[in-house]
Amino acid sequence: MPVLDREPSKDLGGGDGLPKLPLPALEDTLDMYLRCMKHLLTEEQFNKTQNVVKQFGAPGGVGKLLQSKLVERRENKANWVYDYWLNDMYLNNRLALPVNSSPAMVFPQQSFRAPIDSLRFAAHLISGVLEYKTLLDSRSLPVDYARGQLAGTPLCMEQYYRLFTSYRLPGPERDTLVAQESSVMPEPEHIIVACKNQFFVLDVVINFRRLNERDLLTQLEKIARMAGSDEEQLPPIGILTSDGRTEWAESRSVLMRESTNRDSLDMIERCMCLVCLDEATGPELSDTTRAMLMLHGGGLAKNGGNRWYDKPMQFVVGADGCCGVVCEHSAFEGIVLVQCTEYLLKYMTGSPSKLVRAASVSELPAPRRLRWKCTPEIHKLLASSADKLQRLVKNLDMDVHKFYDYGKEFIKKQKMSPDAYIQVALQLAYYRCHGRPVSTYESASIRRFREGRVDNIRSATPEALAFVKAMTDGGPSTGETEKMEMLRGAINAQTKYTILALTGMAIDNHLLGLREIARELKMEKPDIFTDEAHLICNQFILSTSQVPTTVEMFCCYGPVLPNGYGACYNPQSDHIIFCVSSFHESSETRSAVFVKCLVQGLLDMRDLCNKCNSSVKVQRQGRTLETHTQTDTNWQSKTQQRATDLTKNQPTLPQVLVKTPDQTTMEAQTQTSSHGEPQALKNGSKS
């Protein structure tokens, strides 16, 4: 039996009032694991896995022991999987943060006619950040609520309070998520501004008063002048944070030998956020180009050194109008990033720039440039980090495509979940590109529970495979009606698994918990976790995430495997934005080809729906003619009954109602969102 809270509290979300994450029954997880994997394995592989799983779950077997230990852990922890998940998804991962882990939100292209325009934009943005942080500090941010299956359920708000108070500290084997507690340390009262690879301390509170927008602009102008001074140029230390986590940890320990460097590191690590004033990068600023620049800065030759990737929030303001935010993903999911950035963009468009209001702080002290003492060893490390970032820049294959043929309104008219429909379309695209199904990750929020983050929706279902085979290999032998039944079957299967994940009953977190509790007990790794199926299960070649917005912007991230794809999508009423990424170095993948297959698949699915709808309509008209001699009352009752039956047969996807500070709502997000996944890593997965 699954372990649930008998009487979950009805208190508002954000902490102790929420129910604990349930623990699924061992038998349910093992049965679902076999179901998820059977069609991804050869017959020989599956037979072996079946035996391994049977042995693991047998009475008196190791699985029963580990499950009992997880039951104990659930009793003693606020969230039994949180620490395991955070380490596995992010902190243990040694890959560089840009592209591999950190997602970005790309803002609408700005039209800056003069350098002062970008500084005005930055000052206005910082004002919005300070307003939002005031809401957070006073705990005035309205609680998010779920809707759909669990309508009215409050959602955990803890992630919001890490937006401007946390930092990812690199370690030789495992990073640390450092969250500043106001009871122990003072709240940060400064922002770090990066300009021309230099870092400056911008105090936003002076003499106990928050700077107004005019003061912020004055300080930003001073920073721009100081950064342009050739005689004071310091090495681009920020490039070190773009390296692999172990390499950066080693470089940081070298920097820490000098007290000057220690002071500079401390100021960066304790700041609210970064504002990166980027230089113009060139004439072409397509959506795809802006997405890539937001993810990696274009390398050292452009703005790749004008970053500090360990901070959760880096707001990028380019002189050429290329703007957005890069986020370090371990502190929060994509939905939190979306909510924060939507608040800021609405603040900037809804409130006029306040450059002439309020008295300024007289005699503003000049912002302080952070100093670095660099030995030949550090210069060598800088060169190595820059080379690796440049290889990453060249390797990323990104394609941002705005699909305008239809959007979520058409899908809703088919009485289908837009998210499930798009997930099936992604399965179809991959199958048409590669002729096989693969393990797929879609992040699902479990914020209904205390300290909830995400679990995985395994979108590569047997039902999806049956549909994509029929659409690709079926030919004329498979009729349109049969294909439509398969499509509905695939969407229903996707919806059911989504509900499992959102209610804490999916398999990935549970399997992770069983594996980690065995490690803690210093047991030999159980066969289920050394079996080939487990490796295949966790190689997420297709890493996906729905990140819907109500403001014109989009999210992007990189793939999580060398031969994988990242696929982030933003469904709007009449169009869908797709951001597809892969690596040039892989001979198996090409983003443009995947997008082409995706577009064709979406058109084929629309045509299938329209054909079958037309057929049903003709049949209904025929029935109407046949029964026209019956009484009006009898005809009306039958029509009403048919409509009721159709409605009953359509499951609805649980969605999340998100209330922003201005009380607007947004479409639900199955998650975030996680690369990755988008953005997070789990043995090659992302949220």
PDB file of N, CA and C in Angstrom, residues 200-244:
ATOM      1  N   PHE A 200      31.016  44.963 -10.518  1.00  0.00           N
ATOM      2  CA  PHE A 200      30.857  46.155  -9.691  1.00  0.00           C
ATOM      3  C   PHE A 200      29.766  45.927  -8.652  1.00  0.00           C
ATOM      4  N   VAL A 201      29.993  46.474  -7.453  1.00  0.00           N
ATOM      5  CA  VAL A 201      29.006  46.388  -6.379  1.00  0.00           C
ATOM      6  C   VAL A 201      28.072  47.587  -6.483  1.00  0.00           C
ATOM      7  N   LEU A 202      26.801  47.318  -6.711  1.00  0.00           N
ATOM      8  CA  LEU A 202      25.786  48.367  -6.756  1.00  0.00           C
ATOM      9  C   LEU A 202      24.924  48.241  -5.487  1.00  0.00           C
ATOM     10  N   ASP A 203      25.174  49.121  -4.537  1.00  0.00           N
ATOM     11  CA  ASP A 203      24.364  49.127  -3.314  1.00  0.00           C
ATOM     12  C   ASP A 203      22.991  49.690  -3.645  1.00  0.00           C
ATOM     13  N   VAL A 204      21.955  48.924  -3.318  1.00  0.00           N
ATOM     14  CA  VAL A 204      20.598  49.389  -3.635  1.00  0.00           C
ATOM     15  C   VAL A 204      19.917  49.972  -2.406  1.00  0.00           C
ATOM     16  N   VAL A 205      20.554  49.844  -1.247  1.00  0.00           N
ATOM     17  CA  VAL A 205      20.076  50.492  -0.022  1.00  0.00           C
ATOM     18  C   VAL A 205      21.225  51.320   0.543  1.00  0.00           C
ATOM     19  N   ILE A 206      21.028  52.624   0.633  1.00  0.00           N
ATOM     20  CA  ILE A 206      22.050  53.522   1.172  1.00  0.00           C
ATOM     21  C   ILE A 206      21.382  54.378   2.250  1.00  0.00           C
ATOM     22  N   ASN A 207      22.029  54.436   3.415  1.00  0.00           N
ATOM     23  CA  ASN A 207      21.459  55.178   4.560  1.00  0.00           C
ATOM     24  C   ASN A 207      20.029  54.709   4.869  1.00  0.00           C
ATOM     25  N   PHE A 208      19.845  53.375   4.840  1.00  0.00           N
ATOM     26  CA  PHE A 208      18.565  52.738   5.173  1.00  0.00           C
ATOM     27  C   PHE A 208      17.452  53.084   4.186  1.00  0.00           C
ATOM     28  N   ARG A 209      17.828  53.612   3.024  1.00  0.00           N
ATOM     29  CA  ARG A 209      16.821  53.963   2.033  1.00  0.00           C
ATOM     30  C   ARG A 209      17.121  53.286   0.708  1.00  0.00           C
ATOM     31  N   ARG A 210      16.065  52.718   0.114  1.00  0.00           N
ATOM     32  CA  ARG A 210      16.231  52.058  -1.175  1.00  0.00           C
ATOM     33  C   ARG A 210      16.400  53.092  -2.273  1.00  0.00           C
ATOM     34  N   LEU A 211      17.346  52.851  -3.161  1.00  0.00           N
ATOM     35  CA  LEU A 211      17.573  53.802  -4.258  1.00  0.00           C
ATOM     36  C   LEU A 211      16.371  53.835  -5.190  1.00  0.00           C
ATOM     37  N   ASN A 212      16.023  55.032  -5.648  1.00  0.00           N
ATOM     38  CA  ASN A 212      14.966  55.123  -6.649  1.00  0.00           C
ATOM     39  C   ASN A 212      15.574  54.922  -8.038  1.00  0.00           C
ATOM     40  N   GLU A 213      14.704  54.974  -9.040  1.00  0.00           N
ATOM     41  CA  GLU A 213      15.157  54.622 -10.384  1.00  0.00           C
ATOM     42  C   GLU A 213      16.178  55.623 -10.948  1.00  0.00           C
ATOM     43  N   ARG A 214      16.010  56.901 -10.622  1.00  0.00           N
ATOM     44  CA  ARG A 214      16.973  57.916 -11.073  1.00  0.00           C
ATOM     45  C   ARG A 214      18.353  57.635 -10.496  1.00  0.00           C
ATOM     46  N   ASP A 215      18.390  57.298  -9.198  1.00  0.00           N
ATOM     47  CA  ASP A 215      19.677  56.979  -8.563  1.00  0.00           C
ATOM     48  C   ASP A 215      20.306  55.734  -9.181  1.00  0.00           C
ATOM     49  N   LEU A 216      19.481  54.742  -9.452  1.00  0.00           N
ATOM     50  CA  LEU A 216      19.993  53.504 -10.060  1.00  0.00           C
ATOM     51  C   LEU A 216      20.611  53.803 -11.425  1.00  0.00           C
ATOM     52  N   LEU A 217      19.940  54.647 -12.210  1.00  0.00           N
ATOM     53  CA  LEU A 217      20.473  55.005 -13.531  1.00  0.00           C
ATOM     54  C   LEU A 217      21.794  55.756 -13.387  1.00  0.00           C
ATOM     55  N   THR A 218      21.855  56.675 -12.444  1.00  0.00           N
ATOM     56  CA  THR A 218      23.109  57.413 -12.207  1.00  0.00           C
ATOM     57  C   THR A 218      24.249  56.453 -11.899  1.00  0.00           C
ATOM     58  N   GLN A 219      23.986  55.471 -11.044  1.00  0.00           N
ATOM     59  CA  GLN A 219      25.023  54.510 -10.666  1.00  0.00           C
ATOM     60  C   GLN A 219      25.418  53.620 -11.840  1.00  0.00           C
ATOM     61  N   LEU A 220      24.445  53.235 -12.654  1.00  0.00           N
ATOM     62  CA  LEU A 220      24.750  52.400 -13.822  1.00  0.00           C
ATOM     63  C   LEU A 220      25.599  53.180 -14.834  1.00  0.00           C
ATOM     64  N   GLU A 221      25.320  54.463 -14.987  1.00  0.00           N
ATOM     65  CA  GLU A 221      26.139  55.291 -15.886  1.00  0.00           C
ATOM     66  C   GLU A 221      27.587  55.347 -15.379  1.00  0.00           C
ATOM     67  N   LYS A 222      27.754  55.482 -14.069  1.00  0.00           N
ATOM     68  CA  LYS A 222      29.112  55.485 -13.499  1.00  0.00           C
ATOM     69  C   LYS A 222      29.815  54.158 -13.772  1.00  0.00           C
ATOM     70  N   ILE A 223      29.075  53.057 -13.607  1.00  0.00           N
ATOM     71  CA  ILE A 223      29.666  51.727 -13.844  1.00  0.00           C
ATOM     72  C   ILE A 223      30.098  51.590 -15.294  1.00  0.00           C
ATOM     73  N   ALA A 224      29.257  52.039 -16.230  1.00  0.00           N
ATOM     74  CA  ALA A 224      29.603  51.944 -17.649  1.00  0.00           C
ATOM     75  C   ALA A 224      30.880  52.728 -17.955  1.00  0.00           C
ATOM     76  N   ARG A 225      31.023  53.910 -17.334  1.00  0.00           N
ATOM     77  CA  ARG A 225      32.243  54.706 -17.549  1.00  0.00           C
ATOM     78  C   ARG A 225      33.463  54.011 -16.940  1.00  0.00           C
ATOM     79  N   MET A 226      33.313  53.481 -15.727  1.00  0.00           N
ATOM     80  CA  MET A 226      34.435  52.811 -15.056  1.00  0.00           C
ATOM     81  C   MET A 226      34.873  51.567 -15.833  1.00  0.00           C
ATOM     82  N   ALA A 227      33.880  50.815 -16.359  1.00  0.00           N
ATOM     83  CA  ALA A 227      34.209  49.585 -17.098  1.00  0.00           C
ATOM     84  C   ALA A 227      34.947  49.890 -18.388  1.00  0.00           C
ATOM     85  N   GLY A 228      34.686  51.086 -18.959  1.00  0.00           N
ATOM     86  CA  GLY A 228      35.339  51.456 -20.216  1.00  0.00           C
ATOM     87  C   GLY A 228      36.746  51.977 -20.057  1.00  0.00           C
ATOM     88  N   SER A 229      37.200  52.104 -18.812  1.00  0.00           N
ATOM     89  CA  SER A 229      38.548  52.615 -18.560  1.00  0.00           C
ATOM     90  C   SER A 229      39.580  51.528 -18.842  1.00  0.00           C
ATOM     91  N   ASP A 230      40.382  51.709 -19.905  1.00  0.00           N
ATOM     92  CA  ASP A 230      41.333  50.682 -20.338  1.00  0.00           C
ATOM     93  C   ASP A 230      42.420  50.408 -19.308  1.00  0.00           C
ATOM     94  N   GLU A 231      42.832  51.432 -18.572  1.00  0.00           N
ATOM     95  CA  GLU A 231      43.964  51.236 -17.657  1.00  0.00           C
ATOM     96  C   GLU A 231      43.596  50.369 -16.447  1.00  0.00           C
ATOM     97  N   GLU A 232      42.289  50.142 -16.237  1.00  0.00           N
ATOM     98  CA  GLU A 232      41.890  49.367 -15.058  1.00  0.00           C
ATOM     99  C   GLU A 232      41.272  48.013 -15.409  1.00  0.00           C
ATOM    100  N   GLN A 233      41.456  47.550 -16.626  1.00  0.00           N
ATOM    101  CA  GLN A 233      40.854  46.280 -17.031  1.00  0.00           C
ATOM    102  C   GLN A 233      41.465  45.110 -16.257  1.00  0.00           C
ATOM    103  N   LEU A 234      40.599  44.310 -15.651  1.00  0.00           N
ATOM    104  CA  LEU A 234      41.031  43.118 -14.920  1.00  0.00           C
ATOM    105  C   LEU A 234      40.648  41.870 -15.712  1.00  0.00           C
ATOM    106  N   PRO A 235      41.297  40.738 -15.439  1.00  0.00           N
ATOM    107  CA  PRO A 235      40.986  39.508 -16.187  1.00  0.00           C
ATOM    108  C   PRO A 235      39.519  39.104 -16.031  1.00  0.00           C
ATOM    109  N   PRO A 236      38.959  38.386 -17.017  1.00  0.00           N
ATOM    110  CA  PRO A 236      37.543  37.985 -16.985  1.00  0.00           C
ATOM    111  C   PRO A 236      37.323  36.778 -16.066  1.00  0.00           C
ATOM    112  N   ILE A 237      37.347  37.022 -14.762  1.00  0.00           N
ATOM    113  CA  ILE A 237      37.274  35.932 -13.783  1.00  0.00           C
ATOM    114  C   ILE A 237      35.975  35.135 -13.914  1.00  0.00           C
ATOM    115  N   GLY A 238      34.912  35.790 -14.351  1.00  0.00           N
ATOM    116  CA  GLY A 238      33.623  35.105 -14.483  1.00  0.00           C
ATOM    117  C   GLY A 238      33.670  33.892 -15.387  1.00  0.00           C
ATOM    118  N   ILE A 239      34.621  33.856 -16.321  1.00  0.00           N
ATOM    119  CA  ILE A 239      34.707  32.725 -17.260  1.00  0.00           C
ATOM    120  C   ILE A 239      34.981  31.419 -16.515  1.00  0.00           C
ATOM    121  N   LEU A 240      35.609  31.510 -15.334  1.00  0.00           N
ATOM    122  CA  LEU A 240      35.898  30.299 -14.552  1.00  0.00           C
ATOM    123  C   LEU A 240      34.612  29.602 -14.120  1.00  0.00           C
ATOM    124  N   THR A 241      33.528  30.373 -13.904  1.00  0.00           N
ATOM    125  CA  THR A 241      32.274  29.769 -13.439  1.00  0.00           C
ATOM    126  C   THR A 241      31.562  28.996 -14.547  1.00  0.00           C
ATOM    127  N   SER A 242      32.031  29.146 -15.789  1.00  0.00           N
ATOM    128  CA  SER A 242      31.419  28.426 -16.914  1.00  0.00           C
ATOM    129  C   SER A 242      32.044  27.053 -17.112  1.00  0.00           C
ATOM    130  N   ASP A 243      33.056  26.719 -16.332  1.00  0.00           N
ATOM    131  CA  ASP A 243      33.780  25.448 -16.488  1.00  0.00           C
ATOM    132  C   ASP A 243      33.015  24.322 -15.803  1.00  0.00           C
ATOM    133  N   GLY A 244      33.517  23.097 -15.962  1.00  0.00           N
ATOM    134  CA  GLY A 244      32.965  21.971 -15.217  1.00  0.00           C
ATOM    135  C   GLY A 244      33.030  22.266 -13.725  1.00  0.00           C
TER     136      GLY A 244
END
